[in-house]
Coordinates of C-alpha atoms in Angstrom, one line a residue:
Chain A
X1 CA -23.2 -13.1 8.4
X2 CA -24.4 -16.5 7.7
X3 CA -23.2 -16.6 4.1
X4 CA -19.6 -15.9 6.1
X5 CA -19.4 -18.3 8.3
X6 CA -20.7 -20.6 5.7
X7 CA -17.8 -19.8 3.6
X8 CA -15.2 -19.9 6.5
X9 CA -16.9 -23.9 6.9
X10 CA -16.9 -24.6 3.2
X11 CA -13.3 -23.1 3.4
X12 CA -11.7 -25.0 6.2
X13 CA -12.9 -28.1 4.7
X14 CA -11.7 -27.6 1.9
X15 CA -8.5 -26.9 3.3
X16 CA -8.9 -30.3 5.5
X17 CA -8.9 -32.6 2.0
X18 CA -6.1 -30.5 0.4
X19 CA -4.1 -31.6 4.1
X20 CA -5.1 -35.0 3.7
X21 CA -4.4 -35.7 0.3
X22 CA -0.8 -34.3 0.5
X23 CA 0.2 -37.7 1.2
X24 CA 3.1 -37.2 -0.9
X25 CA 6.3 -37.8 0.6
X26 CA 8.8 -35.3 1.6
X27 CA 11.5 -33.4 -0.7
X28 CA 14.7 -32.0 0.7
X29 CA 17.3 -29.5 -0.9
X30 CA 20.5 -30.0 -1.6
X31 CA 22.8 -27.1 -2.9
X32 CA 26.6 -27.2 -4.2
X33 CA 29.3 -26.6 -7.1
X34 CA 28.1 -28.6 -9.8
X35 CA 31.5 -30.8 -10.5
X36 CA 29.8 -32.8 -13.4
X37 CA 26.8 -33.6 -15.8
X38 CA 26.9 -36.6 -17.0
X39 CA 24.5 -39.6 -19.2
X40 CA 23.8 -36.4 -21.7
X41 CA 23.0 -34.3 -19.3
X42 CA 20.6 -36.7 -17.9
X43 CA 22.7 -36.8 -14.4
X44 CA 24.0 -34.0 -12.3
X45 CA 26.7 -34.4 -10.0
X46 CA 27.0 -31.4 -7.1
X47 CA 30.1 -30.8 -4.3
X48 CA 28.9 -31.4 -0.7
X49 CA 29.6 -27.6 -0.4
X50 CA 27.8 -26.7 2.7
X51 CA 27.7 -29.9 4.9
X52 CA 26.4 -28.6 7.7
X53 CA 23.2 -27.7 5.8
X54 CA 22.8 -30.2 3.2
X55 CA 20.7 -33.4 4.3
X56 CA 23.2 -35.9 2.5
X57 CA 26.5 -37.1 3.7
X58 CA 29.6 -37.2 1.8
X59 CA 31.6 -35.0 -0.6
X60 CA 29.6 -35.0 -3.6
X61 CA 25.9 -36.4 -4.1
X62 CA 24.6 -37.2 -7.9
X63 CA 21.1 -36.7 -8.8
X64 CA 19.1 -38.1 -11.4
X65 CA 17.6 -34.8 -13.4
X66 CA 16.3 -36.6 -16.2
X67 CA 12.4 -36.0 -14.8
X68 CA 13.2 -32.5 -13.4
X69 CA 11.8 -28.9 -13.9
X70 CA 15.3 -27.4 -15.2
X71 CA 15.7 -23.4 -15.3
X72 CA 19.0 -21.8 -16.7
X73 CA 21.1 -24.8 -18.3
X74 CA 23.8 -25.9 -15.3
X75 CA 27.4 -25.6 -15.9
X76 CA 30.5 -27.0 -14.3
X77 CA 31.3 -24.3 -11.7
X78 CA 27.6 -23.2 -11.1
X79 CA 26.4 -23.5 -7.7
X80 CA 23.4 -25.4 -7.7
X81 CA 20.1 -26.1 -6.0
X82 CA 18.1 -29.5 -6.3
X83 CA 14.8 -30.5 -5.0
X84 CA 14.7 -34.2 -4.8
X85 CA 13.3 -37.1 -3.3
X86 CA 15.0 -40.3 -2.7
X87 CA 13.4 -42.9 -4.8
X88 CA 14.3 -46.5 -4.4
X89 CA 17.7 -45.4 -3.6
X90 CA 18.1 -42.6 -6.4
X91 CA 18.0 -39.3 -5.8
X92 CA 15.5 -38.1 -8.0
X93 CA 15.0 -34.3 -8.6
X94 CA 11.8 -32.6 -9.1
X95 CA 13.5 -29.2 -9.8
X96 CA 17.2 -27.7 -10.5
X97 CA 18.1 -23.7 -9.8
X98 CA 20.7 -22.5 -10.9
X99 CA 21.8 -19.6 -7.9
X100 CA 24.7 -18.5 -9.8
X101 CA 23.4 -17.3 -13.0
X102 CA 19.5 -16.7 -11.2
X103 CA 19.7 -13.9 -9.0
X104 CA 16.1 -12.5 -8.7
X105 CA 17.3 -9.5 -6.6
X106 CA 18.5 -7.5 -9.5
X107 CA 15.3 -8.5 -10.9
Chain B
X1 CA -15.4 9.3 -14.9
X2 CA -15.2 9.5 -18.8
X3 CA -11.9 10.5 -18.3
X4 CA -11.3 7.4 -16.0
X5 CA -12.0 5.4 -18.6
X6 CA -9.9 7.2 -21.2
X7 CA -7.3 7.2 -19.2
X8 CA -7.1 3.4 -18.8
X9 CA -8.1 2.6 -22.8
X10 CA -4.4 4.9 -22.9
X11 CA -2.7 2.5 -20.4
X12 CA -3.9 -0.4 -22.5
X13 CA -3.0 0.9 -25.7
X14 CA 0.3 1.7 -24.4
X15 CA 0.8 -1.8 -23.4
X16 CA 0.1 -3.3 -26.2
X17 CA 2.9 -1.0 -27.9
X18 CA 5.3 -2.1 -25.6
X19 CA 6.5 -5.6 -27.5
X20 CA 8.9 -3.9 -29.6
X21 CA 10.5 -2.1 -26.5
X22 CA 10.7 -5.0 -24.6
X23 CA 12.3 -6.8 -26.8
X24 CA 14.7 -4.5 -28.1
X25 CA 16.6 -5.0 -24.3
X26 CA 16.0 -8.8 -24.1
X27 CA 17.7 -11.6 -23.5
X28 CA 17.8 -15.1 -24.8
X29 CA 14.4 -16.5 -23.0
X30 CA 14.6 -19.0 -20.5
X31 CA 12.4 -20.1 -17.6
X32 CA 13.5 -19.3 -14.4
X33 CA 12.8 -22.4 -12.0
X34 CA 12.5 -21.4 -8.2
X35 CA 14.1 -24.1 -5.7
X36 CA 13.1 -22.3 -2.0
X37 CA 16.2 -23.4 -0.1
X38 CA 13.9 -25.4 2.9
X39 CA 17.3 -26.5 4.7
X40 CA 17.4 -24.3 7.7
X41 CA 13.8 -23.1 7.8
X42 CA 11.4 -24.7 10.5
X43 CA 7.8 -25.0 11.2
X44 CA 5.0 -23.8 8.8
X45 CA 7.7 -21.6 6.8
X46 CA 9.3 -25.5 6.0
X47 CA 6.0 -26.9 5.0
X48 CA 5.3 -24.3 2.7
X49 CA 8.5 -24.4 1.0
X50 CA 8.2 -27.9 0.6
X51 CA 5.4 -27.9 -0.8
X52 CA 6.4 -25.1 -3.2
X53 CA 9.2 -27.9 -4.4
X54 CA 7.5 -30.8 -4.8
X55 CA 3.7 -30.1 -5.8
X56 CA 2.7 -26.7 -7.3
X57 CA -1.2 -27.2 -7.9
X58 CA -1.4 -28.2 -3.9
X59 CA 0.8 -25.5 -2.9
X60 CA -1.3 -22.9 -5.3
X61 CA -4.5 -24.8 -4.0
X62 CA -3.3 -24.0 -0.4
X63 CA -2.4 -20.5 -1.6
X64 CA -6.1 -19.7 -2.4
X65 CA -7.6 -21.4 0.5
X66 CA -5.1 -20.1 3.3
X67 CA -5.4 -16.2 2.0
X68 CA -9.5 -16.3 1.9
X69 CA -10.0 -17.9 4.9
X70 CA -7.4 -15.7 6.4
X71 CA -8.7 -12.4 4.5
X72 CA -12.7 -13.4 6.0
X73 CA -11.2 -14.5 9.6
X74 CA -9.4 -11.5 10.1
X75 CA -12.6 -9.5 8.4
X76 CA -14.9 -11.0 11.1
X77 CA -12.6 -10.4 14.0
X78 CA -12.1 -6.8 13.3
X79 CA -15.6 -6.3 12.8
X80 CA -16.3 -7.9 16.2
X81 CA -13.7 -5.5 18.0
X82 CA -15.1 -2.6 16.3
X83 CA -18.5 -3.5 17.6
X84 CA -16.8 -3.9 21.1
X85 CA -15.3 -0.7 20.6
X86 CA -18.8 1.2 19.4
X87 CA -17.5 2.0 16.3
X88 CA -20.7 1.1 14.4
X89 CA -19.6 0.6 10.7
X90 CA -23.3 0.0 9.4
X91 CA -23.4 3.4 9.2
X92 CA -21.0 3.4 6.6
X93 CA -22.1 0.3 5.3
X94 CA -22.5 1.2 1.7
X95 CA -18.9 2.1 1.1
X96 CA -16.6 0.2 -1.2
X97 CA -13.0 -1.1 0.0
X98 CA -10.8 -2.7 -2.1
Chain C
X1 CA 19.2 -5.2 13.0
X2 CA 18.7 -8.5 11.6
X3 CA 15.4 -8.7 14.1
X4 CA 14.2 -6.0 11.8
X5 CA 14.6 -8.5 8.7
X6 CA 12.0 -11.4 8.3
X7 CA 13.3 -14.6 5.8
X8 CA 11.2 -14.8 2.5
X9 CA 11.3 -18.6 2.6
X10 CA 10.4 -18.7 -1.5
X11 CA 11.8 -15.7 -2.8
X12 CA 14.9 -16.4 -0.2
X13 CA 15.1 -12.3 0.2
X14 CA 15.5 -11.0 3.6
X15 CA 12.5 -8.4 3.8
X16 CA 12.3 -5.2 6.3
X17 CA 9.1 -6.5 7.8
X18 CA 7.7 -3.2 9.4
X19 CA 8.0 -1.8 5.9
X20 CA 5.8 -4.6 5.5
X21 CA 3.3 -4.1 8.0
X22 CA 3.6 -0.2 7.1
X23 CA 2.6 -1.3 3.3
X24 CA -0.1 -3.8 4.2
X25 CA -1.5 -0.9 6.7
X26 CA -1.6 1.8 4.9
X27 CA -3.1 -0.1 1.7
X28 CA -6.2 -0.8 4.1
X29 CA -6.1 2.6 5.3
X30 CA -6.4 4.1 2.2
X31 CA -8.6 1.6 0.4
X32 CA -11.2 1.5 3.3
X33 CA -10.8 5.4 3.0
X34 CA -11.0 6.2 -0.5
X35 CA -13.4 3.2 -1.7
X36 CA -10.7 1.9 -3.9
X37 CA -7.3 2.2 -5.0
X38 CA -5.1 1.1 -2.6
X39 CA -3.0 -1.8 -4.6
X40 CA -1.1 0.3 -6.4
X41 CA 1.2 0.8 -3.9
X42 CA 1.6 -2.6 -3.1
X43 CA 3.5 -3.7 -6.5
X44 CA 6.4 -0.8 -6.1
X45 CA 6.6 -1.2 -3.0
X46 CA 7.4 -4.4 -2.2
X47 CA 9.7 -4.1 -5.0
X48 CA 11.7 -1.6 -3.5
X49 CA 12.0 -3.4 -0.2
X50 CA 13.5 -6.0 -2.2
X51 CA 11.0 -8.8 -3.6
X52 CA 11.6 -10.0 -7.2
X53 CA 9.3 -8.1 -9.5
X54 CA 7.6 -11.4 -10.5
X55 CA 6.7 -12.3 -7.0
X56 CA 5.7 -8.8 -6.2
X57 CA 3.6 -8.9 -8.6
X58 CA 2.4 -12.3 -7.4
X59 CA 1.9 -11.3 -3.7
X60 CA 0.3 -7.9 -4.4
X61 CA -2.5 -9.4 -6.4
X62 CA -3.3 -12.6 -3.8
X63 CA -3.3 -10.2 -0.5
X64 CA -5.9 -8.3 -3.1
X65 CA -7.9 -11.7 -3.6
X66 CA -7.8 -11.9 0.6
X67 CA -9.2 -8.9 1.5
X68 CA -11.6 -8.4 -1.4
X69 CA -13.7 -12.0 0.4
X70 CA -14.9 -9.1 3.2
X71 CA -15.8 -6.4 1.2
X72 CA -18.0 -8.4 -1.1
X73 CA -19.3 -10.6 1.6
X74 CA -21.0 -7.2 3.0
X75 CA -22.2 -5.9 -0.6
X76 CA -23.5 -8.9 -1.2
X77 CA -25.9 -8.7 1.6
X78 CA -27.3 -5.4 0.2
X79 CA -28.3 -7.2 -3.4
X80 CA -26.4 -4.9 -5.5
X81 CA -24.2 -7.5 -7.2
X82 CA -25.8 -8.8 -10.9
X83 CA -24.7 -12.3 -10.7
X84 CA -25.0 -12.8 -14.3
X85 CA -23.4 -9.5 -15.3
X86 CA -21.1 -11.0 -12.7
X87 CA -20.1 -14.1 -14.5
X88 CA -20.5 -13.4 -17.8
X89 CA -17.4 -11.2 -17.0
X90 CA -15.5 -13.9 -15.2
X91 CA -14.7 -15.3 -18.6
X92 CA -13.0 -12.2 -19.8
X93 CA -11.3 -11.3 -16.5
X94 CA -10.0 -14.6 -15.8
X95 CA -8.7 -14.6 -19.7
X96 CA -7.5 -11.2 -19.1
X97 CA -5.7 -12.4 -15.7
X98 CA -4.0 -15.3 -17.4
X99 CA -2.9 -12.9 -20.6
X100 CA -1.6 -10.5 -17.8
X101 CA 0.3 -13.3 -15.5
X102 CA 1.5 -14.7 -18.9
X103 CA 3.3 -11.2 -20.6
X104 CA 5.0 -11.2 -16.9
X105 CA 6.3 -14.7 -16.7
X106 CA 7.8 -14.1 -20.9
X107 CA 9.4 -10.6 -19.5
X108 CA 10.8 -12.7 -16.5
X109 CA 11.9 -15.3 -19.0
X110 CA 14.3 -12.7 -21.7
X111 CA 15.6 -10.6 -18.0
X112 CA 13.4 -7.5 -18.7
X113 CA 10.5 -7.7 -16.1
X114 CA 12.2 -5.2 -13.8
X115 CA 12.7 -2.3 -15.9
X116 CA 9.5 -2.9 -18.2
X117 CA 7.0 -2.8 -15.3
X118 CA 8.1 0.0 -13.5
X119 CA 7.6 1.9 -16.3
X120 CA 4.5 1.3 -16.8
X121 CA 3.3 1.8 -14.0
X122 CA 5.3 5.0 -13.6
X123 CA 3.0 5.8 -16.7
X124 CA 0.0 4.4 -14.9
X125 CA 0.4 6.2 -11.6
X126 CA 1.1 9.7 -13.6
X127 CA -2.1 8.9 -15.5
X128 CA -4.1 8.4 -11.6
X129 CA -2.2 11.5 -10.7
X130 CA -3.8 13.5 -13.2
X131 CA -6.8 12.5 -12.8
X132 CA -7.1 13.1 -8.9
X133 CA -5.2 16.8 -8.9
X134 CA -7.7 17.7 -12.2
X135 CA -10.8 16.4 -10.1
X136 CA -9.5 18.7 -7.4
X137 CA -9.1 20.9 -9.8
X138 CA -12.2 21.1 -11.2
X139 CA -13.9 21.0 -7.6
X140 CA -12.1 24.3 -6.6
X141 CA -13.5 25.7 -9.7
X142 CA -17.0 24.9 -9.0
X143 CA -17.0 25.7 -5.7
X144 CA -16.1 29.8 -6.4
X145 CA -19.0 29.4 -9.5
X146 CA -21.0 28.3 -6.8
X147 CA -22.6 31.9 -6.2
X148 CA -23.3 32.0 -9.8
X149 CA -27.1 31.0 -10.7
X150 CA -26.0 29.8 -14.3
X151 CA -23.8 27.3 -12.9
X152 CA -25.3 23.7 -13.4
X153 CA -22.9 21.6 -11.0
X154 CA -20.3 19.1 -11.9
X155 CA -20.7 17.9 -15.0
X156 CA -21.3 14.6 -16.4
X157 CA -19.1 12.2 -18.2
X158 CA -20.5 11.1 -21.7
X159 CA -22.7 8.2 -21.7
X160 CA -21.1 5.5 -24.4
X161 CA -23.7 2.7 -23.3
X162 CA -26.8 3.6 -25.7
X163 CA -24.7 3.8 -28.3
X164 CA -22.4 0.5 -27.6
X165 CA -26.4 -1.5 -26.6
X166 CA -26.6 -1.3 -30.1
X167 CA -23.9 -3.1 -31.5
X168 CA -25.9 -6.9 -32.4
X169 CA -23.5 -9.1 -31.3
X170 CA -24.9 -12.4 -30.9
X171 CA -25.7 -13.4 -28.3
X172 CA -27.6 -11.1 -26.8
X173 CA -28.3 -10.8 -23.6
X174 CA -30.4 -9.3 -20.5
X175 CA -29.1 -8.5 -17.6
X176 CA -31.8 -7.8 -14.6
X177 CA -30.4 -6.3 -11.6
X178 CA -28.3 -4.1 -14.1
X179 CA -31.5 -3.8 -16.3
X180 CA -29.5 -3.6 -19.3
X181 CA -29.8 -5.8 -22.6
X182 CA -26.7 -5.7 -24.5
X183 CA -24.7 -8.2 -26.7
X184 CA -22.0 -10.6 -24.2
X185 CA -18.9 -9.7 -26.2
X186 CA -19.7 -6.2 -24.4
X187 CA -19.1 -7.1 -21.1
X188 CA -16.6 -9.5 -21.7
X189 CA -14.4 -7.1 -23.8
X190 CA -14.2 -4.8 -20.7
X191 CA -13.5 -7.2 -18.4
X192 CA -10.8 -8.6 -20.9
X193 CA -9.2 -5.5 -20.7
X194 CA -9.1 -4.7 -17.4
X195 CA -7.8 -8.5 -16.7
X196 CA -5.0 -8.0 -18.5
X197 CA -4.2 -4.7 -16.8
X198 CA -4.6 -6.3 -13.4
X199 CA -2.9 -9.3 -14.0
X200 CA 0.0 -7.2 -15.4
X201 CA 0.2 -4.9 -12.5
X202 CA -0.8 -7.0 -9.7
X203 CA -3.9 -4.6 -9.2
X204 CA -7.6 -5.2 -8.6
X205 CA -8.8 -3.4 -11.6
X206 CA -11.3 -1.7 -9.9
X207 CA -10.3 1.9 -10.8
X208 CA -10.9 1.3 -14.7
X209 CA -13.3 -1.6 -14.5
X210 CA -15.9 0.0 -12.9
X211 CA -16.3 3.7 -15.0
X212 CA -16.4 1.2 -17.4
X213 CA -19.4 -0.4 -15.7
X214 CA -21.4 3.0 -16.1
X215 CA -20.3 4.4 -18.9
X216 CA -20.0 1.3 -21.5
X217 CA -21.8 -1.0 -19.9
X218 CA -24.4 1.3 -18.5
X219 CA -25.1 -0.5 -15.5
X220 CA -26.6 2.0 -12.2
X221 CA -23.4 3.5 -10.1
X222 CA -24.5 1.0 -7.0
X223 CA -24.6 -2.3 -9.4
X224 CA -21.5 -1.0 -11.1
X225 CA -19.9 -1.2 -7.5
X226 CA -21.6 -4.4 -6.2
X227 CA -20.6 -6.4 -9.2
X228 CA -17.0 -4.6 -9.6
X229 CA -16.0 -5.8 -6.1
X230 CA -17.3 -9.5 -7.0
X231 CA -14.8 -9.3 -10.3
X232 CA -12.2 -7.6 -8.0
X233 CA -12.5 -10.9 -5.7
X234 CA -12.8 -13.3 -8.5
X235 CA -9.3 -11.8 -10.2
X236 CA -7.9 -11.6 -7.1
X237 CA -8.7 -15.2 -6.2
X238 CA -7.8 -16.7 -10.1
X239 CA -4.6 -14.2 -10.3
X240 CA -3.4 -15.5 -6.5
X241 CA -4.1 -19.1 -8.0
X242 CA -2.2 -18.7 -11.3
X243 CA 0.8 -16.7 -9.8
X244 CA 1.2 -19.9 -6.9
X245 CA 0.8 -22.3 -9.7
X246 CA 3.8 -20.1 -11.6
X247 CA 5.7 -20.3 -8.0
X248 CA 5.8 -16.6 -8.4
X249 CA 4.0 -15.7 -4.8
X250 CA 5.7 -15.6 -1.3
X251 CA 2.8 -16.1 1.2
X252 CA 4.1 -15.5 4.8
X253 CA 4.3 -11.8 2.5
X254 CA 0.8 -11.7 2.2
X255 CA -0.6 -12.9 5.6
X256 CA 1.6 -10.0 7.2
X257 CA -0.2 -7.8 4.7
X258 CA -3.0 -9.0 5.2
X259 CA -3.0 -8.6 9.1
X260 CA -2.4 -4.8 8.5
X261 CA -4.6 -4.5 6.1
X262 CA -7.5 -5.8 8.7
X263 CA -6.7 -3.4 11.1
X264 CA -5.9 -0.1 8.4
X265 CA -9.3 -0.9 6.8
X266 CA -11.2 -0.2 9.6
X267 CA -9.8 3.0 10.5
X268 CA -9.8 4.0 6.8
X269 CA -13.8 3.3 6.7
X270 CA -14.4 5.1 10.4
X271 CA -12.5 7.8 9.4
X272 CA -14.9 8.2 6.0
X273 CA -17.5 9.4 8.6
X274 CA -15.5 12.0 9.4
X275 CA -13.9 13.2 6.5
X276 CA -14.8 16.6 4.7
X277 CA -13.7 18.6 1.8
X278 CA -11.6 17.7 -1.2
X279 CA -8.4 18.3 0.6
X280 CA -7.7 15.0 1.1
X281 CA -7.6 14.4 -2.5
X282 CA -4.5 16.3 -2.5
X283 CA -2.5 14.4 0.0
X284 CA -3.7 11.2 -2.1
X285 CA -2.0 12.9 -5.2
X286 CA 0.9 13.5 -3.5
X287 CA 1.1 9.9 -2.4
X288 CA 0.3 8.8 -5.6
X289 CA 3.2 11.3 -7.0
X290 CA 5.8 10.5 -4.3
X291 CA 5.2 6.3 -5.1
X292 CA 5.8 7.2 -8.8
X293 CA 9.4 8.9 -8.3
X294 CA 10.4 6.4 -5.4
X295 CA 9.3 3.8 -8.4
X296 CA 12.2 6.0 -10.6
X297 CA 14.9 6.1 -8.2
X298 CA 14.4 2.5 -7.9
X299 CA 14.9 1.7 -11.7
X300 CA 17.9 3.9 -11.5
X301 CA 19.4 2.0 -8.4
X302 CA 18.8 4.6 -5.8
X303 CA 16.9 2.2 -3.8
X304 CA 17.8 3.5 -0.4
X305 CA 16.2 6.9 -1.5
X306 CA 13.1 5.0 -2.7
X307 CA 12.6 3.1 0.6
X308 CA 12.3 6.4 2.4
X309 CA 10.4 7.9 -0.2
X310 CA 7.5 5.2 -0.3
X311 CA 6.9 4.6 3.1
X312 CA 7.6 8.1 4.2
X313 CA 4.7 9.2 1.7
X314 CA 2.4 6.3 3.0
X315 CA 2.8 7.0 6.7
X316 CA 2.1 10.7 6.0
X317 CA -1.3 9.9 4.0
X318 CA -1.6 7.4 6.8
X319 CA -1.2 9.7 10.3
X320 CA -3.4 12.6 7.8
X321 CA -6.5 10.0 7.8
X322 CA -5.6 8.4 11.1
X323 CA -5.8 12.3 12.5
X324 CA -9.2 12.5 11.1
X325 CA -10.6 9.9 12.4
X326 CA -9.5 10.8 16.4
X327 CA -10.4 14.0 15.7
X328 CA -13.6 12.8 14.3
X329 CA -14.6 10.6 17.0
X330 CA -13.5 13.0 19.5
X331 CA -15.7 15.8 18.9
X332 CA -18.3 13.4 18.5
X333 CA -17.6 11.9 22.1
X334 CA -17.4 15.9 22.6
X335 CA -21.0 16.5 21.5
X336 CA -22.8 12.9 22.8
X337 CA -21.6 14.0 26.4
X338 CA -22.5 17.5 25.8
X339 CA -26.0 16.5 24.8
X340 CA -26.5 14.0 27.6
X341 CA -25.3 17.1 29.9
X342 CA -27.7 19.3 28.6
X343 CA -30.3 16.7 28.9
X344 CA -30.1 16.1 32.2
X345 CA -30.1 19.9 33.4

């Protein structure tokens, strides 16, 4: 019993550092019809197709994807999904999904 | 028991035939990244998700913590309503559950 | 009906959550019933209610890692883990894990993860098939040859141990709670193996790791299940880390599971007390049969058919050991008052 509780301590603790150290700032998610890539594909511009969820004004947004995790290669037409954080400015992605050739139902 | 054992060196030995099945179907490979769309969840669902974007050794960190301390939590507070109930499971201490 | 369906923030699939529950349940059920052998079930059937393979997969092998931390917390107490045996096989599980978590991520990378590991484990759950019905099997059998005076009782599986002790190997090692001295590359071949199955199939490994305990290794029955339930928490813990750092686990999955599981393990272990006969080996065939078809109809796109097939099988295996136990503690109330009764007159 004792080794238990000493392992629900050791755990919460634990769990305490990981909470403090996640200092990192906060990502959002944007999602759209991808309308351009541009630099060489270093810059990804997406429609402001669902204003009412995305977190950024206007009709398009334009994200810097040179730094990001890419998964299938995004076309003109795809709809989208960025993770990003707003860097000096710059939206800078940490990770692009492409939802119209991923669908990991039929998986 | 023997046969247990057989029976799994078979599953192995069929996996490791498998390649050339596999790949016969396959497509061109590419990784599939996972953006969790956080934009109308709330609360501790939000967090997660978040966390799943931007940092994947915290989130898998958290992962690992969150599930043991949950899996010895709840293990501790059945076994203290079992004891409230009578149910004594010392008596069936030496069986295995997994 | 959407109040039936619970968000999958990760995944982004809308999940029916009492099949859920229902899964997470009967898993603890029948794993705190039958010793082991419960996770099986957990792969297909989340699956079929509609998680991507990969974060099946992913799910079924952390809510393993959370519920394991009980179990061996208790076994531990009773000193029959070997520590070294223990971590010596660490290094092959956790190789075996990664190999495993690896093979899915490459079939999730060419589009073929679906098909590929439903079929094995429609092979795999065949295989357990067999080997419960011919257990029962062979049970019936010795039970008529009973009367017979020749008979000698079940027999014995084939020891391999002796004869693999011998292969020199260095290093070579002793292992004392075990008492066994064998060369390392032993222990860590099996627990390579059985890795790669587990981290493959989102199981514990339990149900091929630990025969292999006795019979390769040669380690006693109650160190073979000490130190089998430490590896079973130690893959479980490594696979739930690797699959989160892959992004291929959906956790608000596994704490539902896990809260079923908690309550369906207790039951399952209560109603051991209770239990009698090999009966109950054939409604764990059945479920093990009925799994395997719904995992069919699945591959073939009949998943509606599948649904009710899995969770139909593992509420009937689930109300048949539930039954058991109230019937069980019943009588036993019965007799108690009966005795006090009797006592007092």
């Amino acid at each position: 019993m004792k080794k238990i509780l000493l392992l629900g301590i050791l755990l919460a603790a634990l769990a305490l550092c990981t909470g403090c150290l996640n200092k990192a700032e906060e990502s959002h998610v944007y999602q759209g019809d991808c309308l351009a890539i541009q630099d060489g594909g270093k810059t990804l511009v997406l429609a402001n197709s669902q204003p009412k969820l995305n977190p950024l004004k206007g009709d398009k947004a334009v994200f810097d994807i040179s730094k990001a995790k890419v998964g299938l290669a995004p076309e003109v037409g795809n709809v989208i999904r960025v993770a990003f954080m707003v860097e000096k400015g710059k939206n800078v992605a940490i990770k692009v999904m492409n939802v119209s050739k991923q669908d990991l139902r039929k998986k | 028991m023997v046969r247990k054992l057989a029976v799994g060196s078979l599953v192995t030995a069929l996996l490791s035939l498998l390649p050339a099945w596999v790949w016969a179907g396959g497509g061109a490979a590419t990784e599939l990244v996972v953006v969790a769309d956080t934009r109308a969840l709330s609360g501790f669902n939000f967090y997660l998700a978040t966390l799943y974007n931007q940092d994947m050794w915290i989130f898998a960190t958290w992962a690992v913590v969150i599930t043991s301390a949950l899996g010895v939590s709840l293990g501790l507070l059945m076994d203290l309503i079992m004891s409230h109930v009578g149910l004594d499971l010392g008596k069936s201490a030496g069986h295995v559950e997994h | 009906m959407d109040w039936l369906y619970m968000h999958m923030p990760i995944a982004g699939v809308d999940i029916f959550w009492p099949g859920l529950v229902l899964i997470g349940y009967s898993v603890g059920v029948i794993g705190g019933f039958f010793g082991m052998g419960g996770a099986w079930m957990v792969t297909p059937g989340l699956n079929i209610l509609g998680f991507p393979m990969a974060f099946a997969i992913g799910t079924d092998i952390a809510h393993i890692a959370g519920k394991s931390m009980i179990s061996t917390m208790r076994h531990s107490k009773f000193g029959n883990v070997d520590y070294r045996l223990g971590f010596i096989m660490l290094i092959g599980t956790m190789a075996g894990i990664e190999l495993g978590a690896q093979i899915v991520m490459a079939l999730e990378r060419i589009g073929r993860i679906g098909p590929v590991v439903r079929w094995v484990y429609v092979v795999f759950l065949a295989l357990i098939a067999f080997m419960v019905f011919f257990d029962y099997y062979k049970a019936v059998k010795n039970r008529n040859k009973s009367d017979d005076p020749s008979h000698t009782g079940a027999t014995g599986g084939v020891n391999w141990a002796p004869a693999l002790h011998k292969i020199n190997i260095p290093p070579m090692m002793h292992f004392r709670v075990a008492n066994i001295t064998c060369s390392i590359w032993l222990p860590i071949a099996v627990s390579f193996i059985t890795g790669v199955l587990a981290g493959f199939l989102g199981i514990g490994g339990g149900l091929l790791r630990m025969p292999a305990l006795i019979y390769f290794i040669g380690a006693p029955t109650h160190v073979a299940v000490g130190t089998d339930l430490f590896e079973v928490m130690i893959s479980g813990l490594y696979g739930a880390f690797t699959y989160s750092l892959k992004g291929r686990i959906e956790l608000v999955a596994v704490f539902v599971m896990l809260c079923g599981a908690a309550i369906g393990a207790q039951i399952g272990t209560v109603a051991t007390k209770y239990a009698q006969g090999y009966g109950i080996r054939v409604v764990f065939g059945s479920a093990v049969v009925a799994c395997m078809v719904s995992i069919i109809l699945k591959q073939y796109g009949i998943t509606a058919a599948a649904t009710v097939i899995i969770l139909g099988a593992i509420t009937v295996i689930c109300i048949y050991i539930m039954a058991i136990m109230f019937r069980g503690a019943a009588n036993e109330l019965r007799e108690k008052k009966a005795a006090s009764t009797g006592a007092k007159a």
